[in-house]
Short mmCIF file of N, CA and C in Angstrom, two decimals:
data_model
loop_
_atom_site.label_atom_id
_atom_site.label_comp_id
_atom_site.label_asym_id
_atom_site.label_seq_id
_atom_site.Cartn_x
_atom_site.Cartn_y
_atom_site.Cartn_z
N UNK U 1 49.90 -3.47 -17.00
CA UNK U 1 49.53 -4.88 -17.05
C UNK U 1 50.37 -5.55 -18.14
N UNK U 2 50.93 -6.70 -17.82
CA UNK U 2 51.75 -7.41 -18.79
C UNK U 2 50.91 -8.38 -19.61
N UNK U 3 51.55 -9.02 -20.56
CA UNK U 3 50.85 -9.94 -21.47
C UNK U 3 50.27 -11.14 -20.74
N UNK U 4 50.97 -11.63 -19.73
CA UNK U 4 50.47 -12.79 -18.97
C UNK U 4 49.18 -12.43 -18.23
N UNK U 5 49.06 -11.22 -17.79
CA UNK U 5 47.84 -10.78 -17.10
C UNK U 5 46.70 -10.52 -18.06
N UNK U 6 47.04 -10.19 -19.29
CA UNK U 6 46.03 -9.89 -20.29
C UNK U 6 45.47 -11.15 -20.95
N UNK U 7 46.26 -12.21 -20.96
CA UNK U 7 45.85 -13.45 -21.65
C UNK U 7 44.52 -14.02 -21.13
N UNK U 8 44.31 -14.14 -19.81
CA UNK U 8 43.01 -14.65 -19.35
C UNK U 8 41.83 -13.78 -19.79
N UNK U 9 42.03 -12.47 -19.82
CA UNK U 9 40.95 -11.58 -20.27
C UNK U 9 40.66 -11.79 -21.76
N UNK U 10 41.70 -11.96 -22.55
CA UNK U 10 41.50 -12.21 -23.97
C UNK U 10 40.79 -13.54 -24.22
N UNK U 11 41.14 -14.55 -23.46
CA UNK U 11 40.49 -15.86 -23.57
C UNK U 11 39.01 -15.74 -23.21
N UNK U 12 38.71 -15.06 -22.12
CA UNK U 12 37.31 -14.86 -21.72
C UNK U 12 36.54 -14.06 -22.76
N UNK U 13 37.16 -13.06 -23.33
CA UNK U 13 36.50 -12.26 -24.37
C UNK U 13 36.23 -13.13 -25.60
N UNK U 14 37.18 -13.99 -25.96
CA UNK U 14 36.98 -14.90 -27.10
C UNK U 14 35.85 -15.87 -26.86
N UNK U 15 35.78 -16.44 -25.66
CA UNK U 15 34.69 -17.36 -25.31
C UNK U 15 33.36 -16.64 -25.35
N UNK U 16 33.32 -15.42 -24.84
CA UNK U 16 32.08 -14.63 -24.86
C UNK U 16 31.63 -14.32 -26.28
N UNK U 17 32.58 -14.02 -27.16
CA UNK U 17 32.24 -13.72 -28.55
C UNK U 17 31.68 -14.96 -29.26
N UNK U 18 32.29 -16.11 -29.04
CA UNK U 18 31.80 -17.36 -29.64
C UNK U 18 30.40 -17.67 -29.12
N UNK U 19 30.19 -17.51 -27.81
CA UNK U 19 28.88 -17.79 -27.22
C UNK U 19 27.83 -16.86 -27.81
N UNK U 20 28.13 -15.56 -27.91
CA UNK U 20 27.18 -14.59 -28.44
C UNK U 20 26.86 -14.88 -29.91
N UNK U 21 27.88 -15.22 -30.69
CA UNK U 21 27.68 -15.54 -32.11
C UNK U 21 26.78 -16.76 -32.29
N UNK U 22 27.02 -17.80 -31.48
CA UNK U 22 26.19 -19.00 -31.56
C UNK U 22 24.76 -18.73 -31.13
N UNK U 23 24.59 -17.90 -30.12
CA UNK U 23 23.25 -17.55 -29.66
C UNK U 23 22.49 -16.77 -30.75
N UNK U 24 23.18 -15.88 -31.43
CA UNK U 24 22.56 -15.11 -32.51
C UNK U 24 22.15 -16.01 -33.68
N UNK U 25 23.03 -16.94 -34.05
CA UNK U 25 22.71 -17.88 -35.14
C UNK U 25 21.53 -18.76 -34.76
N UNK U 26 21.50 -19.23 -33.53
CA UNK U 26 20.38 -20.06 -33.07
C UNK U 26 19.07 -19.27 -33.12
N UNK U 27 19.12 -18.00 -32.75
CA UNK U 27 17.94 -17.15 -32.82
C UNK U 27 17.44 -16.98 -34.26
N UNK U 28 18.36 -16.83 -35.20
CA UNK U 28 17.99 -16.74 -36.61
C UNK U 28 17.31 -18.03 -37.07
N UNK U 29 17.88 -19.17 -36.68
CA UNK U 29 17.32 -20.48 -37.07
C UNK U 29 15.92 -20.66 -36.47
N UNK U 30 15.76 -20.32 -35.22
CA UNK U 30 14.47 -20.48 -34.55
C UNK U 30 13.41 -19.57 -35.18
N UNK U 31 13.77 -18.34 -35.48
CA UNK U 31 12.80 -17.42 -36.10
C UNK U 31 12.35 -17.95 -37.46
N UNK U 32 13.29 -18.47 -38.26
CA UNK U 32 12.91 -19.00 -39.57
C UNK U 32 12.03 -20.24 -39.41
N UNK U 33 12.34 -21.11 -38.46
CA UNK U 33 11.52 -22.31 -38.23
C UNK U 33 10.10 -21.92 -37.84
N UNK U 34 9.97 -20.92 -37.00
CA UNK U 34 8.63 -20.47 -36.59
C UNK U 34 7.84 -19.98 -37.80
N UNK U 35 8.48 -19.17 -38.66
CA UNK U 35 7.78 -18.66 -39.84
C UNK U 35 7.39 -19.78 -40.80
N UNK U 36 8.29 -20.73 -41.02
CA UNK U 36 8.01 -21.84 -41.92
C UNK U 36 6.87 -22.69 -41.38
N UNK U 37 6.90 -23.00 -40.09
CA UNK U 37 5.83 -23.80 -39.49
C UNK U 37 4.50 -23.07 -39.56
N UNK U 38 4.50 -21.81 -39.25
CA UNK U 38 3.26 -21.04 -39.28
C UNK U 38 2.70 -20.99 -40.70
N UNK U 39 3.55 -20.79 -41.70
CA UNK U 39 3.09 -20.70 -43.09
C UNK U 39 2.51 -22.01 -43.58
N UNK U 40 2.97 -23.14 -43.03
CA UNK U 40 2.50 -24.45 -43.47
C UNK U 40 1.43 -25.05 -42.54
N UNK U 41 1.02 -24.30 -41.54
CA UNK U 41 0.01 -24.78 -40.61
C UNK U 41 0.53 -25.87 -39.69
N UNK U 42 1.80 -25.82 -39.36
CA UNK U 42 2.43 -26.81 -38.48
C UNK U 42 2.66 -26.20 -37.11
N UNK U 43 2.78 -27.06 -36.12
CA UNK U 43 3.10 -26.60 -34.78
C UNK U 43 4.55 -26.95 -34.47
N UNK U 44 5.36 -25.94 -34.17
CA UNK U 44 6.75 -26.15 -33.80
C UNK U 44 6.79 -26.72 -32.39
N UNK U 45 7.22 -27.96 -32.27
CA UNK U 45 7.24 -28.62 -30.97
C UNK U 45 8.42 -28.14 -30.13
N UNK U 46 8.21 -28.03 -28.85
CA UNK U 46 9.21 -27.59 -27.87
C UNK U 46 9.68 -26.16 -28.10
N UNK U 47 9.20 -25.49 -29.14
CA UNK U 47 9.56 -24.10 -29.45
C UNK U 47 11.07 -23.89 -29.42
N UNK U 48 11.80 -24.84 -29.99
CA UNK U 48 13.26 -24.75 -29.99
C UNK U 48 13.87 -25.48 -31.18
N UNK U 49 15.14 -25.23 -31.41
CA UNK U 49 15.92 -25.93 -32.42
C UNK U 49 17.12 -26.56 -31.71
N UNK U 50 17.63 -27.66 -32.26
CA UNK U 50 18.76 -28.36 -31.66
C UNK U 50 19.92 -28.39 -32.65
N UNK U 51 21.09 -28.02 -32.20
CA UNK U 51 22.26 -28.02 -33.07
C UNK U 51 22.63 -29.46 -33.41
N UNK U 52 22.70 -29.75 -34.70
CA UNK U 52 23.06 -31.09 -35.19
C UNK U 52 24.52 -31.17 -35.61
N UNK U 53 25.02 -30.11 -36.27
CA UNK U 53 26.35 -30.23 -36.85
C UNK U 53 26.97 -28.86 -37.10
N UNK U 54 28.27 -28.79 -36.89
CA UNK U 54 29.10 -27.65 -37.26
C UNK U 54 29.96 -28.05 -38.46
N UNK U 55 30.35 -27.09 -39.24
CA UNK U 55 31.26 -27.37 -40.34
C UNK U 55 31.79 -26.07 -40.91
N UNK U 56 32.64 -26.19 -41.91
CA UNK U 56 33.18 -25.03 -42.61
C UNK U 56 32.75 -25.09 -44.07
N UNK U 57 32.43 -23.93 -44.64
CA UNK U 57 31.99 -23.85 -46.03
C UNK U 57 32.28 -22.45 -46.55
N UNK U 58 32.53 -22.35 -47.82
CA UNK U 58 32.75 -21.04 -48.42
C UNK U 58 31.41 -20.39 -48.74
N UNK U 59 31.32 -19.11 -48.48
CA UNK U 59 30.09 -18.39 -48.81
C UNK U 59 30.15 -17.91 -50.26
N UNK U 60 29.18 -17.13 -50.68
CA UNK U 60 29.10 -16.71 -52.08
C UNK U 60 30.27 -15.80 -52.49
N UNK U 61 30.89 -15.15 -51.52
CA UNK U 61 32.05 -14.31 -51.84
C UNK U 61 33.37 -15.06 -51.71
N UNK U 62 33.32 -16.35 -51.41
CA UNK U 62 34.53 -17.17 -51.35
C UNK U 62 35.20 -17.23 -49.99
N UNK U 63 34.65 -16.54 -48.99
CA UNK U 63 35.25 -16.57 -47.65
C UNK U 63 34.81 -17.82 -46.90
N UNK U 64 35.70 -18.36 -46.11
CA UNK U 64 35.41 -19.54 -45.31
C UNK U 64 34.53 -19.14 -44.13
N UNK U 65 33.40 -19.80 -43.98
CA UNK U 65 32.44 -19.49 -42.91
C UNK U 65 32.09 -20.74 -42.12
N UNK U 66 31.67 -20.50 -40.89
CA UNK U 66 31.17 -21.58 -40.06
C UNK U 66 29.75 -21.91 -40.49
N UNK U 67 29.45 -23.17 -40.70
CA UNK U 67 28.09 -23.58 -41.04
C UNK U 67 27.49 -24.32 -39.85
N UNK U 68 26.21 -24.17 -39.71
CA UNK U 68 25.48 -24.85 -38.63
C UNK U 68 24.24 -25.49 -39.22
N UNK U 69 23.93 -26.68 -38.74
CA UNK U 69 22.71 -27.36 -39.13
C UNK U 69 21.91 -27.61 -37.86
N UNK U 70 20.71 -27.06 -37.82
CA UNK U 70 19.82 -27.21 -36.67
C UNK U 70 18.65 -28.11 -37.05
N UNK U 71 18.22 -28.95 -36.14
CA UNK U 71 17.06 -29.80 -36.34
C UNK U 71 15.91 -29.25 -35.50
N UNK U 72 14.69 -29.37 -36.04
CA UNK U 72 13.51 -29.00 -35.26
C UNK U 72 12.43 -30.04 -35.49
N UNK U 73 11.54 -30.15 -34.55
CA UNK U 73 10.42 -31.08 -34.63
C UNK U 73 9.12 -30.30 -34.72
N UNK U 74 8.18 -30.89 -35.43
CA UNK U 74 6.88 -30.23 -35.59
C UNK U 74 5.80 -31.31 -35.61
N UNK U 75 4.58 -30.87 -35.42
CA UNK U 75 3.45 -31.78 -35.57
C UNK U 75 2.51 -31.17 -36.61
N UNK U 76 1.87 -32.07 -37.33
CA UNK U 76 0.92 -31.68 -38.36
C UNK U 76 -0.35 -32.49 -38.17
N UNK U 77 -1.47 -32.03 -38.73
CA UNK U 77 -2.73 -32.76 -38.57
C UNK U 77 -2.64 -34.22 -39.04
N UNK U 78 -1.91 -34.49 -40.11
CA UNK U 78 -1.89 -35.85 -40.66
C UNK U 78 -0.75 -36.72 -40.12
N UNK U 79 0.10 -36.17 -39.26
CA UNK U 79 1.18 -36.99 -38.72
C UNK U 79 1.44 -36.63 -37.28
N UNK U 80 2.03 -37.58 -36.57
CA UNK U 80 2.26 -37.39 -35.15
C UNK U 80 3.41 -36.41 -34.88
N UNK U 81 4.58 -36.71 -35.43
CA UNK U 81 5.75 -35.87 -35.21
C UNK U 81 6.61 -35.88 -36.47
N UNK U 82 6.98 -34.73 -36.94
CA UNK U 82 7.84 -34.63 -38.11
C UNK U 82 9.12 -33.92 -37.76
N UNK U 83 10.07 -33.97 -38.68
CA UNK U 83 11.37 -33.35 -38.46
C UNK U 83 11.67 -32.37 -39.58
N UNK U 84 12.46 -31.41 -39.28
CA UNK U 84 12.93 -30.47 -40.26
C UNK U 84 14.32 -30.01 -39.91
N UNK U 85 14.96 -29.37 -40.88
CA UNK U 85 16.32 -28.88 -40.68
C UNK U 85 16.42 -27.48 -41.22
N UNK U 86 17.24 -26.69 -40.57
CA UNK U 86 17.56 -25.35 -41.07
C UNK U 86 19.08 -25.23 -41.10
N UNK U 87 19.58 -24.75 -42.23
CA UNK U 87 21.02 -24.64 -42.45
C UNK U 87 21.43 -23.18 -42.49
N UNK U 88 22.50 -22.85 -41.80
CA UNK U 88 23.03 -21.49 -41.75
C UNK U 88 24.48 -21.48 -42.19
N UNK U 89 24.85 -20.45 -42.92
CA UNK U 89 26.25 -20.16 -43.23
C UNK U 89 26.53 -18.83 -42.55
N UNK U 90 27.41 -18.84 -41.58
CA UNK U 90 27.58 -17.67 -40.72
C UNK U 90 26.31 -17.53 -39.89
N UNK U 91 25.69 -16.37 -39.93
CA UNK U 91 24.42 -16.18 -39.23
C UNK U 91 23.26 -16.06 -40.21
N UNK U 92 23.49 -16.46 -41.46
CA UNK U 92 22.47 -16.33 -42.51
C UNK U 92 21.85 -17.67 -42.83
N UNK U 93 20.52 -17.73 -42.81
CA UNK U 93 19.81 -18.96 -43.16
C UNK U 93 19.92 -19.16 -44.66
N UNK U 94 20.38 -20.36 -45.07
CA UNK U 94 20.53 -20.64 -46.50
C UNK U 94 19.53 -21.68 -47.00
N UNK U 95 18.95 -22.47 -46.11
CA UNK U 95 17.96 -23.47 -46.55
C UNK U 95 17.18 -23.99 -45.35
N UNK U 96 15.92 -24.35 -45.62
CA UNK U 96 15.06 -25.00 -44.63
C UNK U 96 14.44 -26.21 -45.31
N UNK U 97 14.44 -27.33 -44.61
CA UNK U 97 13.83 -28.56 -45.13
C UNK U 97 12.79 -29.04 -44.13
N UNK U 98 11.61 -29.38 -44.65
CA UNK U 98 10.52 -29.91 -43.83
C UNK U 98 10.14 -31.25 -44.42
N UNK U 99 10.30 -32.33 -43.64
CA UNK U 99 9.97 -33.67 -44.12
C UNK U 99 8.46 -33.89 -44.13
N UNK U 100 7.99 -34.62 -45.13
CA UNK U 100 6.57 -34.97 -45.25
C UNK U 100 6.35 -36.40 -44.78
N UNK U 101 5.08 -36.74 -44.63
CA UNK U 101 4.69 -38.08 -44.20
C UNK U 101 5.13 -39.14 -45.22
N UNK U 102 5.02 -38.82 -46.50
CA UNK U 102 5.34 -39.81 -47.55
C UNK U 102 6.84 -39.99 -47.78
N UNK U 103 7.67 -39.34 -46.98
CA UNK U 103 9.11 -39.50 -47.11
C UNK U 103 9.78 -38.43 -47.96
N UNK U 104 9.00 -37.64 -48.67
CA UNK U 104 9.58 -36.55 -49.46
C UNK U 104 9.79 -35.34 -48.53
N UNK U 105 10.31 -34.28 -49.09
CA UNK U 105 10.58 -33.09 -48.27
C UNK U 105 10.27 -31.83 -49.05
N UNK U 106 9.89 -30.79 -48.34
CA UNK U 106 9.72 -29.45 -48.89
C UNK U 106 10.96 -28.65 -48.54
N UNK U 107 11.43 -27.85 -49.49
CA UNK U 107 12.60 -27.02 -49.26
C UNK U 107 12.25 -25.55 -49.43
N UNK U 108 12.85 -24.74 -48.61
CA UNK U 108 12.70 -23.29 -48.73
C UNK U 108 14.10 -22.72 -48.82
N UNK U 109 14.37 -22.01 -49.90
CA UNK U 109 15.66 -21.37 -50.10
C UNK U 109 15.48 -19.88 -49.96
N UNK U 110 16.51 -19.15 -49.52
CA UNK U 110 16.34 -17.71 -49.34
C UNK U 110 16.14 -17.01 -50.67
N UNK U 111 15.54 -15.85 -50.62
CA UNK U 111 15.30 -15.06 -51.82
C UNK U 111 16.47 -14.19 -52.14
#
């Protein structure tokens, strides 16, 4: 097989790798959102997270990583619908923000 025949396979493999990596990161974000909502007595609406933004950022070791910001919605007894965000660097959750009714926010940083 020559290089021209191998190129489509390499492209498909690259697309599959990107898709799998994004799916894994989304799963990490969703799992953290579920834990945060459960710990605060909130209901995670739609049982999903929505990708808000991609970007590049250096991690703690100085390597350039893909960052993702996911938004999620929740309901609480004192409010109709609230919003929160979970931030990932690579596939690692680095911060979670849950907005309050009074306009302030609670933050959870990894240990």
